[in-house]
mmCIF file of C-alpha atoms in Angstrom:
data_model
loop_
_atom_site.group_PDB
_atom_site.id
_atom_site.type_symbol
_atom_site.label_atom_id
_atom_site.label_comp_id
_atom_site.label_asym_id
_atom_site.label_seq_id
_atom_site.Cartn_x
_atom_site.Cartn_y
_atom_site.Cartn_z
ATOM 1 C CA ASP X 27 84.565 95.657 116.594
ATOM 2 C CA ALA X 28 86.817 98.646 117.306
ATOM 3 C CA GLY X 29 89.800 97.092 115.587
ATOM 4 C CA VAL X 30 93.351 97.136 116.918
ATOM 5 C CA ILE X 31 93.774 100.034 119.326
ATOM 6 C CA GLN X 32 97.129 101.658 119.933
ATOM 7 C CA SER X 33 98.058 104.370 122.365
ATOM 8 C CA PRO X 34 99.294 106.982 122.370
ATOM 9 C CA ARG X 35 98.894 108.118 118.746
ATOM 10 C CA HIS X 36 101.787 110.523 119.112
ATOM 11 C CA GLU X 37 104.646 110.580 121.594
ATOM 12 C CA VAL X 38 107.432 113.110 121.882
ATOM 13 C CA THR X 39 110.106 112.370 124.431
ATOM 14 C CA GLU X 40 113.619 113.367 125.298
ATOM 15 C CA MET X 41 116.591 111.172 124.639
ATOM 16 C CA GLY X 42 117.253 108.847 127.552
ATOM 17 C CA GLN X 43 113.663 108.653 128.710
ATOM 18 C CA GLU X 44 111.637 105.463 128.880
ATOM 19 C CA VAL X 45 108.849 105.091 126.350
ATOM 20 C CA THR X 46 105.979 102.618 126.541
ATOM 21 C CA LEU X 47 103.695 101.927 123.608
ATOM 22 C CA ARG X 48 100.443 100.070 124.142
ATOM 23 C CA CYS X 49 98.296 97.820 122.017
ATOM 24 C CA LYS X 50 94.913 96.187 122.413
ATOM 25 C CA PRO X 51 94.407 93.503 119.756
ATOM 26 C CA ILE X 52 91.095 92.481 118.276
ATOM 27 C CA SER X 53 89.216 90.218 120.639
ATOM 28 C CA GLY X 54 89.669 86.555 119.766
ATOM 29 C CA HIS X 55 92.841 87.032 117.738
ATOM 30 C CA ASN X 56 95.692 84.811 118.851
ATOM 31 C CA SER X 57 98.688 86.422 117.147
ATOM 32 C CA LEU X 58 100.094 89.884 117.780
ATOM 33 C CA PHE X 59 102.842 91.680 115.896
ATOM 34 C CA TRP X 60 104.890 94.814 116.527
ATOM 35 C CA TYR X 61 106.293 96.595 113.457
ATOM 36 C CA ARG X 62 108.423 99.701 113.042
ATOM 37 C CA GLN X 63 108.166 101.897 109.956
ATOM 38 C CA THR X 64 110.781 104.416 108.833
ATOM 39 C CA MET X 65 111.568 106.021 105.516
ATOM 40 C CA MET X 66 114.997 104.450 105.465
ATOM 41 C CA ARG X 67 114.162 100.884 106.462
ATOM 42 C CA GLY X 68 110.523 100.519 105.502
ATOM 43 C CA LEU X 69 108.307 98.216 107.567
ATOM 44 C CA GLU X 70 110.257 95.975 109.944
ATOM 45 C CA LEU X 71 108.830 93.185 112.067
ATOM 46 C CA LEU X 72 110.186 93.606 115.586
ATOM 47 C CA ILE X 73 108.514 90.767 117.445
ATOM 48 C CA TYR X 74 105.459 88.603 117.314
ATOM 49 C CA PHE X 75 103.462 86.634 119.846
ATOM 50 C CA ASN X 76 101.236 83.619 119.438
ATOM 51 C CA ASN X 77 98.834 82.835 122.273
ATOM 52 C CA ASN X 78 100.650 85.462 124.398
ATOM 53 C CA VAL X 79 104.020 83.723 123.984
ATOM 54 C CA PRO X 80 106.863 85.498 122.132
ATOM 55 C CA ILE X 81 107.675 83.390 119.091
ATOM 56 C CA ASP X 82 110.247 85.426 117.225
ATOM 57 C CA ASP X 83 112.007 88.506 118.586
ATOM 58 C CA SER X 84 114.880 88.470 116.115
ATOM 59 C CA GLY X 85 113.764 91.835 114.753
ATOM 60 C CA MET X 86 114.167 93.661 118.044
ATOM 61 C CA PRO X 87 117.055 96.009 117.288
ATOM 62 C CA GLU X 88 118.732 96.171 120.682
ATOM 63 C CA ASP X 89 118.361 95.237 124.320
ATOM 64 C CA ARG X 90 116.856 98.668 124.877
ATOM 65 C CA PHE X 91 113.702 97.286 123.282
ATOM 66 C CA SER X 92 111.431 94.898 125.132
ATOM 67 C CA ALA X 93 107.892 93.660 124.571
ATOM 68 C CA LYS X 94 105.391 91.911 126.770
ATOM 69 C CA MET X 95 101.994 90.368 126.361
ATOM 70 C CA PRO X 96 100.653 89.653 129.851
ATOM 71 C CA ASN X 97 97.263 88.560 128.542
ATOM 72 C CA ALA X 98 95.342 88.093 125.312
ATOM 73 C CA SER X 99 94.003 91.643 125.290
ATOM 74 C CA PHE X 100 97.071 93.754 125.939
ATOM 75 C CA SER X 101 100.664 94.179 124.819
ATOM 76 C CA THR X 102 103.387 96.746 125.417
ATOM 77 C CA LEU X 103 106.550 97.724 123.602
ATOM 78 C CA LYS X 104 109.063 99.509 125.801
ATOM 79 C CA ILE X 105 112.181 101.416 124.828
ATOM 80 C CA GLN X 106 114.582 102.247 127.646
ATOM 81 C CA PRO X 107 116.552 104.413 127.234
ATOM 82 C CA SER X 108 115.196 105.998 124.064
ATOM 83 C CA GLU X 109 117.454 107.496 121.389
ATOM 84 C CA PRO X 110 116.747 109.861 118.470
ATOM 85 C CA ARG X 111 117.243 107.012 115.986
ATOM 86 C CA ASP X 112 114.248 105.261 117.520
ATOM 87 C CA SER X 113 112.003 107.922 115.993
ATOM 88 C CA ALA X 114 109.537 106.083 113.764
ATOM 89 C CA VAL X 115 105.945 104.978 113.483
ATOM 90 C CA TYR X 116 105.296 101.819 115.479
ATOM 91 C CA PHE X 117 102.423 99.598 114.404
ATOM 92 C CA CYS X 118 100.710 96.817 116.252
ATOM 93 C CA ALA X 119 98.774 94.186 114.306
ATOM 94 C CA SER X 120 96.766 91.153 115.309
ATOM 95 C CA SER X 121 95.490 88.131 113.443
ATOM 96 C CA LEU X 122 93.555 84.907 113.687
ATOM 97 C CA GLY X 123 94.886 82.930 110.774
ATOM 98 C CA THR X 124 96.650 84.579 107.872
ATOM 99 C CA GLU X 125 95.272 88.127 107.596
ATOM 100 C CA ALA X 126 96.829 90.811 109.808
ATOM 101 C CA PHE X 127 94.770 93.766 111.043
ATOM 102 C CA PHE X 128 96.725 96.897 111.827
ATOM 103 C CA GLY X 129 96.261 99.642 114.347
ATOM 104 C CA GLN X 130 96.636 103.306 113.455
ATOM 105 C CA GLY X 131 100.183 103.393 114.748
ATOM 106 C CA THR X 132 102.106 105.451 117.283
ATOM 107 C CA ARG X 133 104.343 108.162 115.894
ATOM 108 C CA LEU X 134 107.348 108.387 118.214
ATOM 109 C CA THR X 135 109.705 111.331 118.134
ATOM 110 C CA VAL X 136 112.785 111.257 120.347
ATOM 111 C CA VAL X 137 114.510 114.631 120.617
ATOM 112 C CA GLY B 8 114.512 82.591 104.526
ATOM 113 C CA ASP B 9 111.077 83.825 103.525
ATOM 114 C CA SER B 10 111.074 87.179 101.765
ATOM 115 C CA VAL B 11 109.122 89.507 99.506
ATOM 116 C CA THR B 12 110.581 91.735 96.806
ATOM 117 C CA GLN B 13 108.548 94.436 95.136
ATOM 118 C CA MET B 14 109.353 97.101 92.606
ATOM 119 C CA GLU B 15 110.828 100.298 93.907
ATOM 120 C CA GLY B 16 108.868 103.476 93.718
ATOM 121 C CA PRO B 17 107.705 106.006 93.472
ATOM 122 C CA VAL B 18 105.404 105.219 90.608
ATOM 123 C CA THR B 19 103.776 108.271 89.049
ATOM 124 C CA LEU B 20 100.802 107.856 86.725
ATOM 125 C CA SER B 21 98.132 110.011 85.193
ATOM 126 C CA GLU B 22 94.506 109.381 86.067
ATOM 127 C CA GLU B 23 92.971 106.483 84.106
ATOM 128 C CA ALA B 24 96.369 104.939 83.336
ATOM 129 C CA PHE B 25 97.051 101.219 83.774
ATOM 130 C CA LEU B 26 98.894 100.194 86.916
ATOM 131 C CA THR B 27 101.220 97.271 87.515
ATOM 132 C CA ILE B 28 103.284 96.835 90.662
ATOM 133 C CA ASN B 29 105.505 93.782 90.535
ATOM 134 C CA CYS B 30 105.948 91.464 93.496
ATOM 135 C CA THR B 31 107.905 88.236 93.813
ATOM 136 C CA TYR B 32 108.380 86.067 96.850
ATOM 137 C CA THR B 33 110.534 83.352 98.343
ATOM 138 C CA ALA B 34 108.942 80.987 100.802
ATOM 139 C CA THR B 35 109.043 77.443 102.056
ATOM 140 C CA GLY B 36 105.749 75.648 101.955
ATOM 141 C CA TYR B 37 102.588 77.258 100.656
ATOM 142 C CA PRO B 38 102.171 80.833 101.837
ATOM 143 C CA SER B 39 99.140 83.046 101.531
ATOM 144 C CA LEU B 40 99.785 86.246 99.594
ATOM 145 C CA PHE B 41 98.444 89.720 100.232
ATOM 146 C CA TRP B 42 98.435 93.283 99.042
ATOM 147 C CA TYR B 43 98.024 95.936 101.722
ATOM 148 C CA VAL B 44 97.501 99.657 101.152
ATOM 149 C CA GLN B 45 98.567 102.510 103.411
ATOM 150 C CA TYR B 46 97.013 105.938 102.989
ATOM 151 C CA PRO B 47 98.821 108.960 104.474
ATOM 152 C CA GLY B 48 98.756 109.006 108.257
ATOM 153 C CA GLU B 49 97.025 105.663 108.549
ATOM 154 C CA GLY B 50 97.850 102.050 109.264
ATOM 155 C CA LEU B 51 97.941 99.321 106.660
ATOM 156 C CA GLN B 52 94.672 97.939 105.319
ATOM 157 C CA LEU B 53 94.194 94.679 103.527
ATOM 158 C CA LEU B 54 93.445 95.317 99.842
ATOM 159 C CA LEU B 55 93.224 91.756 98.530
ATOM 160 C CA LYS B 56 94.526 88.279 99.148
ATOM 161 C CA ALA B 57 95.013 84.843 97.593
ATOM 162 C CA THR B 58 95.561 81.673 99.539
ATOM 163 C CA LYS B 59 96.591 79.136 96.903
ATOM 164 C CA ALA B 60 98.133 78.862 93.465
ATOM 165 C CA ASP B 61 96.121 80.342 90.574
ATOM 166 C CA ASP B 62 93.748 82.145 92.939
ATOM 167 C CA LYS B 63 92.934 85.689 91.906
ATOM 168 C CA GLY B 64 92.327 88.274 94.600
ATOM 169 C CA SER B 65 90.355 91.373 93.678
ATOM 170 C CA ASN B 66 88.971 94.462 95.362
ATOM 171 C CA LYS B 67 88.131 98.054 94.338
ATOM 172 C CA GLY B 68 89.240 97.371 90.765
ATOM 173 C CA PHE B 69 92.613 95.963 91.828
ATOM 174 C CA GLU B 70 93.583 92.394 90.953
ATOM 175 C CA ALA B 71 96.481 90.040 91.619
ATOM 176 C CA THR B 72 96.958 86.386 90.675
ATOM 177 C CA TYR B 73 98.966 83.904 92.753
ATOM 178 C CA ARG B 74 101.519 82.459 90.302
ATOM 179 C CA LYS B 75 103.384 79.618 91.918
ATOM 180 C CA GLU B 76 105.474 78.824 88.842
ATOM 181 C CA THR B 77 106.938 82.333 88.764
ATOM 182 C CA THR B 78 106.569 82.973 92.533
ATOM 183 C CA SER B 79 104.827 86.227 91.737
ATOM 184 C CA PHE B 80 101.776 88.194 92.842
ATOM 185 C CA HIS B 81 101.711 91.330 90.697
ATOM 186 C CA LEU B 82 99.136 94.015 91.468
ATOM 187 C CA GLU B 83 97.168 95.500 88.564
ATOM 188 C CA LYS B 84 94.431 98.040 88.018
ATOM 189 C CA GLY B 85 93.025 99.005 84.674
ATOM 190 C CA SER B 86 92.296 102.659 85.384
ATOM 191 C CA VAL B 87 93.773 104.425 88.413
ATOM 192 C CA GLN B 88 92.231 107.373 90.202
ATOM 193 C CA VAL B 89 93.779 110.194 92.203
ATOM 194 C CA SER B 90 92.316 108.584 95.318
ATOM 195 C CA ASP B 91 94.484 105.495 94.706
ATOM 196 C CA SER B 92 97.583 107.481 95.652
ATOM 197 C CA ALA B 93 99.071 105.551 98.576
ATOM 198 C CA VAL B 94 101.814 103.109 99.493
ATOM 199 C CA TYR B 95 101.203 99.504 98.451
ATOM 200 C CA PHE B 96 102.785 96.576 100.283
ATOM 201 C CA CYS B 97 103.044 93.028 99.025
ATOM 202 C CA ALA B 98 103.143 90.454 101.815
ATOM 203 C CA LEU B 99 103.144 86.764 102.529
ATOM 204 C CA SER B 100 101.984 84.791 105.500
ATOM 205 C CA VAL B 101 103.638 81.507 106.332
ATOM 206 C CA PRO B 102 101.501 78.684 107.679
ATOM 207 C CA VAL B 103 103.690 78.087 110.731
ATOM 208 C CA GLY B 104 102.934 80.757 113.317
ATOM 209 C CA PHE B 105 101.192 82.932 110.681
ATOM 210 C CA LYS B 106 104.084 85.348 110.583
ATOM 211 C CA THR B 107 103.442 88.058 107.982
ATOM 212 C CA ILE B 108 106.423 89.308 105.988
ATOM 213 C CA PHE B 109 106.159 92.546 104.018
ATOM 214 C CA GLY B 110 107.928 93.940 101.011
ATOM 215 C CA ALA B 111 109.483 97.394 101.154
ATOM 216 C CA GLY B 112 106.377 99.104 99.797
ATOM 217 C CA THR B 113 105.779 101.012 96.573
ATOM 218 C CA ARG B 114 104.537 104.581 96.682
ATOM 219 C CA LEU B 115 102.009 105.447 93.975
ATOM 220 C CA PHE B 116 101.227 109.004 92.914
ATOM 221 C CA VAL B 117 98.274 109.548 90.577
ATOM 222 C CA LYS B 118 98.023 112.946 88.883
ATOM 223 C CA ALA B 119 94.730 114.454 87.770
#
């Protein structure tokens, strides 16, 4: 199994632009999580899905952030418009049960 | 609500020293407990886990015991190596929805 696949690995964008991060979970997993990691705030859970349905989005910082999971094999996290303070590493993880498997992350830089 | 608290870092040790990273948790019900490790530039990897009280998780010389009475899951290793330098995250997973909650992470530096 290829594991959780995220794309792109790195993204540099200008303030105000739309950014879309992508995630392909491990086949057969029924839960998917989006996390954000920064030096200041550590690892924050933004949103998680169970069976493609958003269960808890209380960690989404603002309305500029949105996430979708149109099917069991794909999810997106969108930031529109992006701001410099959104610069972070964004991780996607999936699970079947209790153990979460993480992707390599997307390093986002908003200039 | 459910939460995880772990000791602040960084922790700096010499090679072959004994390591302890403290972790305590608050949770309703009976969570599973985990230690994840993050090497530079990579995602988090599961290091070890324990699913019920008194279970001991172990891997690569690391150990942690699920202590329900003290709500703790401290990570230990008898003799650290330079290659153990990384960030270590304590985490719990709640049975409802399998939401995983992480501690703030503890950075470990091991000097040769």
